[in-house]
Amino acid sequence: MGLLSTLLTSILHPNETRALIHYAVWRDPLHNLDENQHAGMDRDTMKECWKFLDLTSRSFSRVIKELEGELARVVAIFYLVLRALDTVEDDMTLDIKLKAPLLENFYLKLEEDGWNFNGSGPNEKDRQLLVDFHVVITEYKLLAPAYQSAISSITRSMGRGMAHYATLHASSGGSFSIDTLPSFDLYCHYVAGLVGEGLSLLFSASGKEKPFIGEQKELSNSMGLMLQKTNILRDFREDVDEGRVFWPKEIWGKYATEAKELTLAENKNKALHALSEMTVDALSHATDALDYLTLLGNQSVFNFCAIPQVMAVATLDLCFRNVEVFKRNIKIRRGEAVKLILAATNPRDVAYIFRDHVRSIHKKCPSSDPSFVKLAVLAGRVEQWTESRYPSFIVLGQPTPTSSVEWKEGMDARIKQLPGLTDQQALAEERRRAIREGEKQPLTREDYKFMAILFLGVFGIIALMCGIGFAGLWFLVLREGAPFADSPEDLAKYAAEIAEESAKSIAAAAASATGHVEL
């Protein structure tokens, strides 16, 4: 069945198949980890860290490994620290009396040589990372002080936030939920927004980005919130089945008494309305994410930040008005993901990806949806952001329109709004138009007569020259009594003597002229 599905996908989506082949065969990584002298591959502890990175997240592992210079190693350590912290928070087998203090003080463990934790449940996916956490600590201590400070600060804030929500979850009897949208924003800030802030600090500390990047807390927070809210939207069924409701009650409470009721077939329309509200909330961070990406100057940093964002907006498009969200965890196709990776290399193309997916979302939204107006406003905001910075009527590789007279049928109507030509430009354009129109006019009978006379004249001159040549040959060689009739070789000798005499005459004349100049 898997093979048949793959074949069907390759037939229905040939561009994605081509992208997969291109990515697997021809694409070279922006920076190769094996060639990175700062990757720490000469140390066993760092090799273990890279191994854990591959085990915990293959998708993030790839983009982290392509970061430039030591930034790849720094971000890898940052990711593993937060992954270990998240593993503690997700472990439902831990008693809250142990979990909460551990989360709050996890940042202090980074300073304890040899510390590890083997109290996680046996089924925890990343349990081994905590068991061997001492290798992460060893590498953390080898980082520059600026990196250590940023990682420790973010771990401290995130751990305290996680401890707060873990305590709420335990006090509620294991049925964790979030009530309001502000509470939802705060939760997402602790688990994802702080990651964005920490990465910005690392980017600026590395010197790969300008110092002000580390100060963009609001934009960095929005980058994390958009990713986290997209994941929460997509994982609704999985979370509900585990007794956790991350969708805020302020949204789902309008349509059901219990969140799990949205999974029932008879509540399909209500569930889709709740899904639309969650989509609106996630898309509210779209223009902030685009603003942040335009500030980045390093290509590897840009790719690292842009790829998850385009994946998020594509996932929102896939999930919107899709009842499968309430049945299972759905993901974008692998081929589509690879296309996004290959395309997300500059702010302009990323903005167009956002615009296209938001257009698709808006197109699928019926007017009966309670979020129709809000969604239309957000779609217009993304459209305006994109067009104000990267106008679609400017096509790369073609001349940029500069005046309204350049508009032609089928072109963007906004070209008509450009200013007209100056008098001098208008005169030049009139001349060019006259020339173009003259080139398009059909040939008249007089034109054909002129061309015939011209060709006859040229052929006549050629024939006359040929006749003179043959006449000279006949007079000197072919006729009876011709001076060179018996010995044609003498003709060549005679011609050579004439040429030699001519050369001597020219040389004498040149010498005489030189003498006059010297006098």
XYZ file of C-alpha atoms in Angstrom:
519
model
C 0.000 0.000 0.000
C 2.871 2.337 0.782
C 4.418 1.709 -2.646
C 1.104 2.295 -4.423
C 0.595 5.511 -2.468
C 4.087 6.709 -3.416
C 3.498 5.931 -7.093
C 0.140 7.700 -7.050
C 1.671 10.768 -5.385
C 4.460 10.884 -7.995
C 1.858 10.829 -10.773
C -0.450 13.423 -9.223
C 2.374 15.711 -8.059
C 5.244 15.395 -10.580
C 6.846 18.670 -9.469
C 7.201 17.313 -5.953
C 8.779 14.130 -7.294
C 11.244 16.221 -9.248
C 12.019 18.250 -6.108
C 12.667 15.064 -4.128
C 15.095 13.798 -6.762
C 16.811 17.179 -6.961
C 17.157 17.353 -3.172
C 18.481 13.800 -2.871
C 20.858 13.814 -5.857
C 21.975 17.330 -6.746
C 21.476 19.607 -3.767
C 24.624 20.311 -1.790
C 24.269 21.529 1.806
C 25.004 25.207 2.299
C 27.660 24.250 4.861
C 28.865 20.685 5.300
C 29.287 19.552 8.891
C 32.211 17.276 7.994
C 34.089 20.285 6.632
C 33.201 22.554 9.566
C 36.330 23.014 11.695
C 34.221 24.392 14.550
C 31.782 21.468 14.725
C 33.735 19.725 17.497
C 33.979 16.435 15.623
C 37.403 15.877 17.188
C 35.763 15.321 20.612
C 33.828 12.227 21.625
C 31.404 14.263 23.746
C 30.405 16.457 20.790
C 30.057 13.424 18.547
C 27.571 12.075 21.092
C 25.712 15.394 21.024
C 25.402 15.263 17.233
C 24.112 11.706 17.561
C 21.463 12.785 20.073
C 20.475 15.635 17.768
C 19.799 13.149 14.961
C 17.786 10.940 17.305
C 15.624 13.700 18.772
C 14.763 15.549 15.558
C 15.959 14.670 12.067
C 14.294 17.710 10.495
C 15.870 20.234 12.867
C 19.145 18.325 12.761
C 19.535 18.981 9.039
C 19.010 22.719 9.200
C 21.175 23.072 12.316
C 24.060 21.248 10.640
C 23.993 23.713 7.744
C 24.554 26.737 9.989
C 27.839 28.517 9.402
C 30.920 27.985 11.574
C 30.602 27.497 15.325
C 26.955 28.569 15.240
C 26.027 25.014 14.211
C 27.586 23.574 17.376
C 26.165 26.329 19.609
C 22.599 25.929 18.341
C 22.886 22.136 18.598
C 23.779 22.413 22.297
C 20.989 24.948 22.850
C 18.493 22.622 21.181
C 19.586 19.592 23.249
C 19.346 21.542 26.523
C 15.799 22.643 25.741
C 14.896 19.200 24.441
C 15.987 17.667 27.739
C 13.959 20.274 29.623
C 10.918 19.525 27.442
C 11.355 15.794 28.073
C 11.072 16.406 31.819
C 7.929 18.483 31.294
C 6.266 15.899 29.028
C 6.950 12.974 31.369
C 3.613 12.221 33.026
C 5.165 9.507 35.202
C 7.135 12.008 37.297
C 5.640 13.201 40.570
C 4.964 16.928 40.508
C 6.990 17.346 43.712
C 10.029 16.159 41.770
C 9.136 17.613 38.381
C 8.422 21.226 39.353
C 11.692 21.863 41.260
C 13.661 20.076 38.539
C 12.151 22.306 35.859
C 12.733 25.476 37.871
C 16.368 24.647 38.625
C 17.294 22.887 35.410
C 19.458 25.829 34.339
C 21.621 25.265 37.436
C 22.278 21.670 36.369
C 24.223 23.057 33.396
C 26.965 24.035 35.833
C 27.168 20.606 37.539
C 29.862 18.425 35.990
C 28.662 14.914 35.306
C 24.978 15.574 36.131
C 22.380 13.354 34.504
C 18.865 12.127 35.229
C 17.638 8.556 34.972
C 14.242 8.969 36.629
C 12.230 9.403 33.420
C 9.581 6.890 32.494
C 10.765 3.903 30.424
C 8.575 4.910 27.472
C 9.809 8.483 27.171
C 11.140 8.975 23.640
C 14.177 11.057 24.628
C 14.883 9.401 27.965
C 18.442 8.508 26.929
C 19.313 12.161 26.385
C 18.727 12.808 30.096
C 20.582 9.644 31.090
C 23.680 10.842 29.185
C 23.134 14.547 29.766
C 26.663 14.927 31.160
C 28.033 15.008 27.587
C 25.832 18.022 26.852
C 27.068 19.753 30.001
C 30.680 19.117 28.985
C 30.132 20.771 25.615
C 28.074 23.571 27.121
C 31.002 24.543 29.326
C 33.268 24.802 26.279
C 31.079 27.523 24.761
C 32.010 31.203 24.923
C 30.597 33.075 27.958
C 28.140 35.042 25.785
C 26.640 31.785 24.495
C 26.468 30.248 27.975
C 24.748 33.332 29.353
C 22.067 33.296 26.641
C 21.368 29.553 26.969
C 21.266 29.654 30.775
C 18.948 32.680 30.839
C 16.462 31.169 28.393
C 16.551 27.776 30.166
C 15.856 29.486 33.468
C 12.818 31.410 32.143
C 11.450 28.439 30.231
C 11.868 26.078 33.160
C 9.934 28.376 35.482
C 7.111 28.718 32.989
C 6.949 24.961 32.437
C 6.929 24.357 36.190
C 3.949 26.705 36.539
C 1.891 24.888 33.904
C 2.988 21.452 35.127
C 1.698 22.378 38.586
C -1.621 23.497 37.081
C -1.853 20.238 35.187
C -1.230 18.203 38.332
C -3.724 20.208 40.407
C -6.432 19.706 37.769
C -6.236 15.950 38.151
C -4.410 15.312 34.899
C -6.836 17.121 32.545
C -4.788 20.137 31.609
C -6.445 22.947 29.628
C -5.911 26.620 28.841
C -8.772 29.035 29.356
C -8.126 32.326 27.561
C -6.231 33.546 24.518
C -3.828 35.652 26.666
C -3.071 32.517 28.706
C -2.543 30.631 25.448
C -0.079 33.296 24.274
C 1.771 33.118 27.589
C 2.037 29.322 27.440
C 3.340 29.454 23.853
C 5.796 32.154 24.897
C 7.289 29.907 27.573
C 7.624 26.828 25.365
C 8.452 28.433 21.998
C 8.681 32.229 22.092
C 11.659 32.025 24.427
C 13.354 29.709 21.931
C 13.075 32.454 19.327
C 14.506 35.000 21.745
C 17.382 32.687 22.639
C 18.243 32.026 19.012
C 18.316 35.759 18.289
C 20.748 36.221 21.172
C 22.967 33.447 19.801
C 22.851 34.856 16.259
C 23.997 38.275 17.401
C 26.597 36.869 19.841
C 28.151 34.853 17.006
C 28.708 37.962 14.900
C 26.849 36.327 12.017
C 24.027 38.832 12.531
C 23.942 42.456 13.666
C 23.764 43.150 17.415
C 20.233 44.571 17.152
C 18.902 41.116 16.184
C 19.360 40.053 19.789
C 17.112 42.927 20.865
C 14.134 41.950 18.661
C 12.194 40.219 21.438
C 8.711 40.868 20.079
C 9.511 39.634 16.586
C 11.526 36.683 17.939
C 8.587 35.758 20.167
C 6.192 35.872 17.199
C 8.465 33.532 15.239
C 8.179 30.954 18.024
C 4.466 31.503 18.615
C 3.537 30.905 15.003
C 5.364 27.567 14.995
C 3.977 26.457 18.352
C 0.394 27.452 17.592
C 0.569 25.604 14.283
C 1.777 22.446 16.036
C -0.939 22.729 18.688
C -3.588 23.228 15.998
C -2.400 20.160 14.071
C -1.967 17.901 17.143
C -5.478 18.445 18.546
C -6.628 14.808 18.364
C -3.386 13.422 19.789
C -3.450 15.845 22.739
C -7.141 15.278 23.486
C -6.617 11.507 23.527
C -3.845 12.015 26.110
C -6.059 14.204 28.317
C -4.465 17.548 27.398
C -6.266 20.438 25.720
C -3.933 23.157 24.494
C -6.610 24.849 22.398
C -7.884 27.732 24.588
C -11.370 27.232 26.024
C -12.176 30.767 24.889
C -12.299 29.273 21.367
C -13.540 25.688 21.647
C -15.953 26.564 24.496
C -18.164 28.427 21.990
C -18.899 25.188 20.160
C -18.747 22.359 22.736
C -19.039 21.595 26.427
C -15.940 19.388 26.332
C -13.122 19.702 23.825
C -13.371 16.028 22.886
C -16.905 16.633 21.559
C -15.324 18.337 18.547
C -14.125 14.923 17.368
C -17.706 13.669 16.958
C -19.107 13.496 13.425
C -22.306 15.354 14.337
C -20.227 18.348 15.479
C -18.296 18.655 12.224
C -19.336 22.228 11.389
C -18.731 23.450 14.931
C -15.317 21.813 14.931
C -14.409 23.490 11.640
C -15.474 26.881 13.024
C -13.220 26.343 16.046
C -10.417 25.312 13.686
C -10.883 28.553 11.735
C -10.484 30.598 14.917
C -7.277 28.748 15.770
C -6.000 29.422 12.245
C -6.732 33.133 12.603
C -4.842 33.204 15.901
C -1.796 31.495 14.379
C -1.795 33.703 11.264
C -1.839 36.839 13.402
C 1.942 36.353 13.729
C 2.600 35.975 9.993
C 3.700 39.533 9.193
C 5.886 39.662 12.318
C 7.651 36.530 11.088
C 8.166 38.115 7.674
C 9.498 41.292 9.298
C 12.021 39.274 11.297
C 13.258 37.365 8.250
C 13.932 40.590 6.344
C 16.339 41.670 9.110
C 18.619 38.650 8.690
C 21.804 38.961 6.660
C 23.515 35.584 6.937
C 22.269 33.011 4.411
C 22.601 30.005 6.705
C 20.760 31.810 9.516
C 18.035 32.881 7.089
C 17.519 29.318 5.833
C 17.447 28.015 9.398
C 14.700 30.479 10.375
C 12.713 30.549 7.120
C 12.275 26.821 6.515
C 10.199 26.125 9.685
C 8.060 29.201 8.966
C 7.119 28.156 5.419
C 6.422 24.643 6.735
C 4.101 26.187 9.325
C 2.088 28.270 6.860
C 1.810 25.273 4.509
C 0.576 23.150 7.430
C -2.030 25.780 8.315
C -3.205 25.653 4.702
C -3.417 21.853 4.806
C -5.317 21.795 8.103
C -7.764 24.613 7.347
C -11.356 23.370 7.006
C -9.922 19.825 7.081
C -11.999 17.503 9.258
C -9.089 15.039 9.365
C -7.504 17.264 12.034
C -10.099 15.899 14.470
C -9.371 12.295 13.507
C -5.586 12.037 13.321
C -2.303 13.918 13.108
C -1.849 15.134 9.527
C 1.315 16.457 7.866
C 2.239 18.020 4.543
C 3.603 15.640 1.911
C 7.332 15.014 1.931
C 7.624 16.245 -1.655
C 5.888 19.492 -0.769
C 8.196 19.932 2.223
C 11.252 19.520 -0.003
C 9.861 22.070 -2.479
C 9.505 24.541 0.376
C 13.070 23.867 1.546
C 14.436 24.522 -1.934
C 12.374 27.694 -2.351
C 12.865 29.335 1.056
C 16.213 30.993 0.315
C 15.362 34.708 0.248
C 12.776 37.076 1.787
C 10.964 37.688 -1.515
C 10.272 34.020 -2.255
C 9.322 33.335 1.364
C 6.860 36.243 1.265
C 5.310 34.840 -1.911
C 4.992 31.399 -0.269
C 3.167 33.018 2.656
C 0.946 35.004 0.300
C 0.018 31.979 -1.822
C -0.889 29.777 1.131
C -2.852 32.531 2.854
C -4.717 33.109 -0.410
C -5.529 29.393 -0.475
C -6.803 29.533 3.115
C -8.969 32.564 2.372
C -10.350 30.911 -0.771
C -11.463 27.847 1.230
C -13.235 29.911 3.897
C -17.023 30.122 3.354
C -18.822 33.351 4.124
C -20.854 31.486 6.751
C -17.730 30.899 8.830
C -17.740 33.186 11.928
C -14.041 33.919 11.294
C -14.574 34.912 7.654
C -14.065 38.664 8.195
C -11.077 38.255 10.522
C -9.474 35.854 8.108
C -10.072 38.240 5.201
C -8.375 41.040 7.155
C -5.360 38.847 7.918
C -5.139 37.717 4.294
C -5.239 41.347 3.200
C -2.511 42.204 5.700
C -0.186 39.522 4.309
C -1.057 40.542 0.742
C -0.346 44.205 1.492
C 2.909 43.375 3.272
C 4.125 41.362 0.304
C 3.043 43.779 -2.420
C 4.434 46.836 -0.633
C 7.897 45.267 -0.472
C 7.999 42.913 -3.466
C 5.483 44.133 -6.097
C 4.326 41.214 -8.197
C 4.300 43.243 -11.434
C 8.101 43.475 -11.234
C 9.408 40.257 -12.782
C 13.005 39.233 -12.172
C 15.045 39.204 -15.387
C 12.773 41.676 -17.181
C 12.921 45.490 -17.373
C 11.053 47.219 -14.561
C 8.099 49.336 -15.811
C 8.785 53.035 -15.251
C 5.765 54.742 -16.827
C 2.106 54.152 -17.509
C 2.619 54.002 -21.296
C 4.390 50.647 -20.907
C 1.141 48.938 -19.946
C -0.149 46.349 -22.404
C -3.073 43.974 -22.438
C -2.591 41.235 -19.858
C -0.146 43.214 -17.709
C -0.769 44.280 -14.111
C -3.275 47.157 -13.938
C -1.104 48.988 -11.396
C 1.327 49.859 -14.171
C -1.319 52.317 -15.383
C -0.888 54.213 -12.121
C 2.780 54.962 -12.799
C 3.611 58.554 -13.892
C 3.596 59.433 -17.580
C 6.609 60.325 -19.740
C 8.424 63.651 -19.812
C 8.412 65.627 -23.095
C 11.859 64.319 -24.019
C 10.917 60.738 -23.161
C 7.661 61.091 -25.081
C 9.541 62.308 -28.186
C 11.987 59.385 -27.981
C 9.122 56.950 -27.497
C 7.316 58.423 -30.518
C 10.408 57.905 -32.653
C 10.761 54.307 -31.472
C 7.082 53.729 -32.167
C 7.406 55.156 -35.667
C 10.366 52.881 -36.350
C 8.465 49.852 -35.049
C 5.423 50.721 -37.125
C 7.626 51.247 -40.175
C 9.117 47.809 -39.690
C 5.647 46.297 -39.535
C 4.395 47.951 -42.813
C 4.162 45.575 -45.863
C 6.480 46.171 -48.856
C 4.952 48.146 -51.756
C 5.481 47.712 -55.514
C 7.962 50.614 -55.521
C 9.932 48.858 -52.763
C 10.189 45.737 -54.890
C 11.322 47.803 -57.914
C 14.062 49.451 -55.877
C 15.247 46.079 -54.535
C 15.303 44.620 -58.090
C 17.377 47.557 -59.417
C 19.757 47.256 -56.470
C 20.306 43.519 -57.003
C 20.743 43.957 -60.796
C 23.278 46.724 -60.221
C 25.322 44.559 -57.839
C 25.250 41.576 -60.189
C 26.144 43.870 -63.129
C 29.243 45.181 -61.352
C 30.302 41.621 -60.469
C 29.793 40.511 -64.097
C 31.776 43.526 -65.416
C 34.719 42.755 -63.112
C 34.672 39.109 -64.175
C 34.611 40.179 -67.841
C 37.582 42.516 -67.392
C 39.514 39.715 -65.680
C 38.832 37.214 -68.463
C 39.677 39.819 -71.123
C 43.048 40.497 -69.487
C 43.749 36.781 -69.263
C 42.861 36.338 -72.942
C 45.034 39.298 -74.023
C 48.114 38.236 -72.048
C 47.954 34.434 -72.288
C 45.263 32.877 -74.448
C 45.328 34.732 -77.793
C 47.844 34.038 -80.578
C 50.955 36.127 -80.245
C 50.228 36.914 -76.585
C 53.426 37.887 -74.699
C 53.011 35.029 -72.201
C 51.293 32.439 -74.341
C 54.210 29.965 -74.376
C 55.393 30.454 -70.792
C 52.687 31.285 -68.262
C 55.386 31.125 -65.580
C 56.822 34.350 -67.008
C 53.518 36.055 -66.232
C 53.960 35.270 -62.559
C 57.582 36.456 -62.718
C 56.476 39.615 -64.487
C 53.837 40.261 -61.827
C 56.424 39.755 -59.085
C 58.810 42.257 -60.737
C 56.025 44.822 -60.971
C 55.223 44.302 -57.298
C 58.925 44.670 -56.363
C 59.266 47.908 -58.366
C 56.137 49.256 -56.744
C 57.492 48.458 -53.266
C 60.788 50.245 -54.057
C 58.925 53.312 -55.326
C 56.839 53.417 -52.160
C 59.949 53.079 -49.942
C 61.757 55.878 -51.830
C 58.783 58.163 -51.488
C 58.603 57.427 -47.753
C 62.312 58.188 -47.299
C 61.982 61.455 -49.184
C 59.048 62.457 -47.011
C 61.006 61.635 -43.852
C 63.912 63.788 -44.996
C 61.654 66.771 -45.537
C 60.247 66.338 -42.056
C 63.741 66.282 -40.486
C 64.746 69.488 -42.321
